[in-house]
């Protein structure tokens, strides 16, 4: 019987999510051409409008969740966040649900989350236009073979991305980066021979590239650790009410000058950056281990 209720609840929640998404995506797409008008005031106002649409979309998703599939999200944080600050957000990655949890926990507490996207994604029907309207920065990355063939391209990818991020000088922004590069899976963990118990090895290049592209505009690092006490859920598990508890640990720190530099050309900086990120990842692994131990103690009690 419980399976039938989960099916009904999941289907109702999914329909509501789709309707809510269409309701807010349409005005974003309709208003996006206005951003092409070369008047700063109009462009700023349009950006604010579409950001508010996206924020409202997340808020209503939260209402849908509370009605159809309530989840207790335990937030472990002793820091204050602000919508008037610039942030680089990093998190461990296990499921698509991670993004929904991040949106729920950080919505209206920091500026709307932006993701660095591959330049090719701008051609995705409807969504590409919506991402562009929401000021998602599109990155152009050159392969080693391309750089070898044309050395003049070296550093051009960072310059292109830096120009794409220039709009963030005038308004606070939060940029999201899943440092592992992919979702955690036991087979991937074993294949990597990862030194971390709960994490894959972090990929330093993407974060270093993003920090370089953003220059001095992003001042703080928001380090989020997400832990699912029962099992890592799928999207269906989440919307059908099979996820009861989620633990989220948030730590905010200043981004040191030592984490800003030329990752591609400066070998010493590259090594030092990797060491700093590995240390962050070690601390994150310890945090997840503590949350896991707390679960074990609670079960015994």
GROMACS .gro file of C-alpha atoms in nm:
model
  301
    1UNK     CA    1   0.000   0.000   0.000
    2UNK     CA    2   0.286   0.233   0.085
    3UNK     CA    3   0.424   0.180  -0.266
    4UNK     CA    4   0.094   0.299  -0.418
    5UNK     CA    5   0.095   0.612  -0.202
    6UNK     CA    6   0.455   0.684  -0.302
    7UNK     CA    7   0.363   0.645  -0.669
    8UNK     CA    8   0.064   0.881  -0.641
    9UNK     CA    9   0.259   1.132  -0.435
   10UNK     CA   10   0.553   1.123  -0.676
   11UNK     CA   11   0.331   1.169  -0.983
   12UNK     CA   12   0.143   1.462  -0.827
   13UNK     CA   13   0.469   1.626  -0.719
   14UNK     CA   14   0.621   1.576  -1.065
   15UNK     CA   15   0.321   1.736  -1.238
   16UNK     CA   16   0.341   2.033  -1.000
   17UNK     CA   17   0.716   2.069  -1.061
   18UNK     CA   18   0.662   2.069  -1.439
   19UNK     CA   19   0.380   2.326  -1.420
   20UNK     CA   20   0.584   2.546  -1.187
   21UNK     CA   21   0.887   2.525  -1.417
   22UNK     CA   22   0.689   2.616  -1.729
   23UNK     CA   23   0.517   2.901  -1.545
   24UNK     CA   24   0.848   3.070  -1.462
   25UNK     CA   25   1.057   2.971  -1.765
   26UNK     CA   26   0.813   3.133  -2.010
   27UNK     CA   27   0.849   3.490  -1.874
   28UNK     CA   28   1.227   3.442  -1.854
   29UNK     CA   29   1.236   3.349  -2.224
   30UNK     CA   30   0.990   3.624  -2.323
   31UNK     CA   31   1.188   3.897  -2.144
   32UNK     CA   32   1.534   3.769  -2.238
   33UNK     CA   33   1.552   3.957  -2.577
   34UNK     CA   34   1.517   4.285  -2.385
   35UNK     CA   35   1.869   4.224  -2.250
   36UNK     CA   36   2.000   4.282  -2.602
   37UNK     CA   37   1.904   4.649  -2.579
   38UNK     CA   38   2.240   4.826  -2.517
   39UNK     CA   39   2.112   5.038  -2.228
   40UNK     CA   40   2.271   4.947  -1.892
   41UNK     CA   41   1.965   5.039  -1.685
   42UNK     CA   42   1.735   4.822  -1.897
   43UNK     CA   43   1.979   4.529  -1.894
   44UNK     CA   44   2.020   4.553  -1.515
   45UNK     CA   45   1.645   4.570  -1.458
   46UNK     CA   46   1.586   4.274  -1.688
   47UNK     CA   47   1.855   4.067  -1.510
   48UNK     CA   48   1.693   4.146  -1.174
   49UNK     CA   49   1.352   4.044  -1.307
   50UNK     CA   50   1.462   3.705  -1.444
   51UNK     CA   51   1.665   3.633  -1.128
   52UNK     CA   52   1.352   3.702  -0.922
   53UNK     CA   53   1.158   3.464  -1.145
   54UNK     CA   54   1.415   3.190  -1.082
   55UNK     CA   55   1.412   3.260  -0.707
   56UNK     CA   56   1.030   3.241  -0.700
   57UNK     CA   57   1.052   2.909  -0.891
   58UNK     CA   58   1.270   2.765  -0.614
   59UNK     CA   59   1.041   2.902  -0.342
   60UNK     CA   60   0.733   2.739  -0.495
   61UNK     CA   61   0.925   2.414  -0.539
   62UNK     CA   62   0.972   2.432  -0.161
   63UNK     CA   63   0.596   2.465  -0.111
   64UNK     CA   64   0.536   2.164  -0.339
   65UNK     CA   65   0.789   1.969  -0.134
   66UNK     CA   66   0.623   2.056   0.198
   67UNK     CA   67   0.284   1.944   0.062
   68UNK     CA   68   0.375   1.623  -0.120
   69UNK     CA   69   0.714   1.502   0.002
   70UNK     CA   70   0.829   1.681   0.318
   71UNK     CA   71   1.198   1.640   0.399
   72UNK     CA   72   1.376   1.741   0.719
   73UNK     CA   73   1.690   1.926   0.616
   74UNK     CA   74   1.923   1.962   0.915
   75UNK     CA   75   2.151   2.258   0.849
   76UNK     CA   76   2.475   2.267   1.048
   77UNK     CA   77   2.612   2.619   1.019
   78UNK     CA   78   2.724   2.897   1.252
   79UNK     CA   79   2.783   3.157   0.984
   80UNK     CA   80   2.577   3.440   0.839
   81UNK     CA   81   2.508   3.455   0.467
   82UNK     CA   82   2.402   3.757   0.264
   83UNK     CA   83   2.235   3.830  -0.069
   84UNK     CA   84   2.466   4.131  -0.101
   85UNK     CA   85   2.790   3.929  -0.108
   86UNK     CA   86   2.981   3.751  -0.387
   87UNK     CA   87   3.032   3.374  -0.329
   88UNK     CA   88   3.203   3.074  -0.483
   89UNK     CA   89   3.005   2.767  -0.373
   90UNK     CA   90   3.158   2.419  -0.373
   91UNK     CA   91   2.993   2.093  -0.267
   92UNK     CA   92   3.029   1.717  -0.281
   93UNK     CA   93   2.816   1.556  -0.551
   94UNK     CA   94   2.619   1.233  -0.518
   95UNK     CA   95   2.285   1.284  -0.692
   96UNK     CA   96   2.077   1.530  -0.895
   97UNK     CA   97   1.898   1.584  -0.564
   98UNK     CA   98   2.208   1.772  -0.444
   99UNK     CA   99   2.110   2.067  -0.663
  100UNK     CA  100   1.757   2.073  -0.519
  101UNK     CA  101   1.894   2.061  -0.165
  102UNK     CA  102   2.143   2.340  -0.238
  103UNK     CA  103   1.869   2.555  -0.390
  104UNK     CA  104   1.641   2.497  -0.091
  105UNK     CA  105   1.907   2.569   0.172
  106UNK     CA  106   2.065   2.871   0.000
  107UNK     CA  107   1.761   3.029  -0.168
  108UNK     CA  108   1.714   3.394  -0.061
  109UNK     CA  109   2.018   3.363   0.168
  110UNK     CA  110   2.276   3.424  -0.104
  111UNK     CA  111   2.242   3.551  -0.464
  112UNK     CA  112   2.079   3.306  -0.706
  113UNK     CA  113   2.318   3.020  -0.786
  114UNK     CA  114   2.488   3.035  -1.126
  115UNK     CA  115   2.667   2.743  -1.290
  116UNK     CA  116   2.960   2.763  -1.531
  117UNK     CA  117   2.836   2.597  -1.849
  118UNK     CA  118   3.007   2.474  -2.163
  119UNK     CA  119   2.964   2.722  -2.447
  120UNK     CA  120   2.787   2.457  -2.660
  121UNK     CA  121   2.498   2.441  -2.411
  122UNK     CA  122   2.376   2.784  -2.516
  123UNK     CA  123   2.225   2.610  -2.823
  124UNK     CA  124   2.000   2.382  -2.612
  125UNK     CA  125   1.641   2.474  -2.713
  126UNK     CA  126   1.469   2.711  -2.464
  127UNK     CA  127   1.702   2.624  -2.176
  128UNK     CA  128   2.006   2.776  -2.347
  129UNK     CA  129   1.821   3.106  -2.385
  130UNK     CA  130   1.698   3.089  -2.024
  131UNK     CA  131   2.052   3.022  -1.895
  132UNK     CA  132   2.182   3.313  -2.099
  133UNK     CA  133   1.907   3.540  -1.964
  134UNK     CA  134   1.996   3.432  -1.609
  135UNK     CA  135   2.360   3.532  -1.675
  136UNK     CA  136   2.502   3.182  -1.645
  137UNK     CA  137   2.863   3.220  -1.762
  138UNK     CA  138   2.944   3.010  -2.068
  139UNK     CA  139   3.300   2.875  -2.072
  140UNK     CA  140   3.514   2.806  -2.376
  141UNK     CA  141   3.777   2.541  -2.303
  142UNK     CA  142   4.052   2.448  -2.548
  143UNK     CA  143   4.199   2.100  -2.556
  144UNK     CA  144   4.571   2.030  -2.529
  145UNK     CA  145   4.570   1.934  -2.899
  146UNK     CA  146   4.409   2.265  -2.997
  147UNK     CA  147   4.661   2.461  -2.792
  148UNK     CA  148   4.950   2.267  -2.941
  149UNK     CA  149   4.821   2.337  -3.291
  150UNK     CA  150   4.757   2.704  -3.222
  151UNK     CA  151   4.962   2.840  -2.925
  152UNK     CA  152   4.794   3.181  -2.962
  153UNK     CA  153   4.483   3.028  -2.804
  154UNK     CA  154   4.666   2.983  -2.473
  155UNK     CA  155   4.492   3.190  -2.208
  156UNK     CA  156   4.216   3.294  -2.448
  157UNK     CA  157   3.961   3.066  -2.277
  158UNK     CA  158   4.015   3.243  -1.945
  159UNK     CA  159   3.992   3.583  -2.112
  160UNK     CA  160   3.663   3.493  -2.286
  161UNK     CA  161   3.515   3.366  -1.959
  162UNK     CA  162   3.641   3.672  -1.772
  163UNK     CA  163   3.459   3.896  -2.020
  164UNK     CA  164   3.143   3.684  -1.976
  165UNK     CA  165   3.168   3.741  -1.601
  166UNK     CA  166   3.224   4.117  -1.632
  167UNK     CA  167   2.852   4.174  -1.567
  168UNK     CA  168   2.902   4.042  -1.213
  169UNK     CA  169   3.104   4.351  -1.120
  170UNK     CA  170   2.786   4.549  -1.065
  171UNK     CA  171   2.575   4.290  -0.883
  172UNK     CA  172   2.646   4.015  -0.628
  173UNK     CA  173   2.652   3.660  -0.757
  174UNK     CA  174   2.696   3.302  -0.637
  175UNK     CA  175   2.883   3.063  -0.866
  176UNK     CA  176   2.840   2.688  -0.809
  177UNK     CA  177   3.115   2.433  -0.870
  178UNK     CA  178   3.097   2.056  -0.813
  179UNK     CA  179   3.469   2.004  -0.767
  180UNK     CA  180   3.462   1.625  -0.809
  181UNK     CA  181   3.344   1.675  -1.166
  182UNK     CA  182   3.096   1.387  -1.148
  183UNK     CA  183   2.864   1.212  -0.904
  184UNK     CA  184   3.014   0.987  -0.638
  185UNK     CA  185   2.979   0.617  -0.717
  186UNK     CA  186   3.144   0.326  -0.536
  187UNK     CA  187   3.301   0.195  -0.858
  188UNK     CA  188   3.441   0.538  -0.947
  189UNK     CA  189   3.577   0.572  -0.593
  190UNK     CA  190   3.750   0.235  -0.621
  191UNK     CA  191   3.878   0.306  -0.972
  192UNK     CA  192   4.034   0.634  -0.856
  193UNK     CA  193   4.181   0.471  -0.547
  194UNK     CA  194   4.063   0.787  -0.372
  195UNK     CA  195   4.231   0.867  -0.042
  196UNK     CA  196   3.899   1.005   0.084
  197UNK     CA  197   3.638   0.782   0.245
  198UNK     CA  198   3.328   0.965   0.125
  199UNK     CA  199   3.456   1.163  -0.173
  200UNK     CA  200   3.611   1.135  -0.515
  201UNK     CA  201   3.935   1.317  -0.580
  202UNK     CA  202   3.880   1.690  -0.637
  203UNK     CA  203   3.958   1.838  -0.977
  204UNK     CA  204   4.149   2.156  -0.907
  205UNK     CA  205   4.157   2.294  -1.263
  206UNK     CA  206   3.789   2.385  -1.289
  207UNK     CA  207   3.783   2.576  -0.960
  208UNK     CA  208   4.113   2.750  -1.031
  209UNK     CA  209   3.985   2.848  -1.377
  210UNK     CA  210   3.660   2.985  -1.232
  211UNK     CA  211   3.840   3.189  -0.965
  212UNK     CA  212   4.079   3.326  -1.228
  213UNK     CA  213   3.790   3.419  -1.459
  214UNK     CA  214   3.603   3.594  -1.177
  215UNK     CA  215   3.909   3.789  -1.068
  216UNK     CA  216   3.865   3.980  -0.742
  217UNK     CA  217   3.486   3.995  -0.761
  218UNK     CA  218   3.425   3.680  -0.556
  219UNK     CA  219   3.549   3.719  -0.200
  220UNK     CA  220   3.413   3.422  -0.007
  221UNK     CA  221   3.406   3.044  -0.039
  222UNK     CA  222   3.094   2.856   0.072
  223UNK     CA  223   3.189   2.494   0.136
  224UNK     CA  224   2.879   2.272   0.153
  225UNK     CA  225   2.883   1.907   0.263
  226UNK     CA  226   2.565   1.709   0.191
  227UNK     CA  227   2.497   1.382   0.374
  228UNK     CA  228   2.204   1.143   0.320
  229UNK     CA  229   2.162   0.922   0.634
  230UNK     CA  230   1.967   0.641   0.466
  231UNK     CA  231   2.081   0.617   0.105
  232UNK     CA  232   2.179   0.845  -0.181
  233UNK     CA  233   1.840   0.921  -0.340
  234UNK     CA  234   1.738   0.945  -0.701
  235UNK     CA  235   1.512   1.228  -0.817
  236UNK     CA  236   1.216   0.989  -0.800
  237UNK     CA  237   1.306   0.883  -0.445
  238UNK     CA  238   1.305   1.249  -0.351
  239UNK     CA  239   0.972   1.358  -0.503
  240UNK     CA  240   0.789   1.038  -0.399
  241UNK     CA  241   0.859   1.097  -0.031
  242UNK     CA  242   1.125   0.830   0.027
  243UNK     CA  243   1.379   1.081   0.163
  244UNK     CA  244   1.311   1.169   0.527
  245UNK     CA  245   1.629   1.343   0.643
  246UNK     CA  246   1.921   1.527   0.486
  247UNK     CA  247   2.214   1.683   0.670
  248UNK     CA  248   2.384   1.991   0.524
  249UNK     CA  249   2.703   2.134   0.673
  250UNK     CA  250   2.799   2.486   0.562
  251UNK     CA  251   3.131   2.656   0.620
  252UNK     CA  252   3.218   3.002   0.487
  253UNK     CA  253   3.571   3.135   0.456
  254UNK     CA  254   3.755   3.416   0.282
  255UNK     CA  255   3.918   3.318  -0.048
  256UNK     CA  256   4.291   3.371   0.013
  257UNK     CA  257   4.512   3.542  -0.243
  258UNK     CA  258   4.710   3.216  -0.261
  259UNK     CA  259   4.415   3.062  -0.446
  260UNK     CA  260   4.427   3.320  -0.726
  261UNK     CA  261   4.678   3.279  -1.005
  262UNK     CA  262   4.758   3.129  -1.344
  263UNK     CA  263   4.684   2.759  -1.309
  264UNK     CA  264   4.787   2.683  -1.667
  265UNK     CA  265   5.124   2.858  -1.679
  266UNK     CA  266   5.248   2.883  -1.318
  267UNK     CA  267   5.357   2.537  -1.205
  268UNK     CA  268   5.432   2.644  -0.847
  269UNK     CA  269   5.088   2.801  -0.814
  270UNK     CA  270   4.929   2.489  -0.963
  271UNK     CA  271   5.093   2.260  -0.708
  272UNK     CA  272   5.011   2.495  -0.419
  273UNK     CA  273   4.647   2.528  -0.533
  274UNK     CA  274   4.609   2.149  -0.554
  275UNK     CA  275   4.749   2.114  -0.202
  276UNK     CA  276   4.505   2.373  -0.065
  277UNK     CA  277   4.210   2.206  -0.234
  278UNK     CA  278   4.320   1.862  -0.113
  279UNK     CA  279   4.328   2.000   0.241
  280UNK     CA  280   3.976   2.141   0.201
  281UNK     CA  281   3.863   1.803   0.071
  282UNK     CA  282   4.025   1.622   0.365
  283UNK     CA  283   3.833   1.845   0.606
  284UNK     CA  284   3.511   1.784   0.411
  285UNK     CA  285   3.570   1.408   0.429
  286UNK     CA  286   3.612   1.435   0.806
  287UNK     CA  287   3.289   1.635   0.831
  288UNK     CA  288   3.098   1.367   0.638
  289UNK     CA  289   3.256   1.100   0.856
  290UNK     CA  290   3.135   1.278   1.171
  291UNK     CA  291   2.782   1.299   1.030
  292UNK     CA  292   2.800   0.927   0.948
  293UNK     CA  293   2.913   0.845   1.301
  294UNK     CA  294   2.629   1.050   1.449
  295UNK     CA  295   2.385   0.843   1.244
  296UNK     CA  296   2.537   0.520   1.379
  297UNK     CA  297   2.515   0.644   1.740
  298UNK     CA  298   2.151   0.750   1.695
  299UNK     CA  299   2.062   0.410   1.552
  300UNK     CA  300   2.217   0.235   1.854
  301UNK     CA  301   2.028   0.463   2.094
   0.00000   0.00000   0.00000
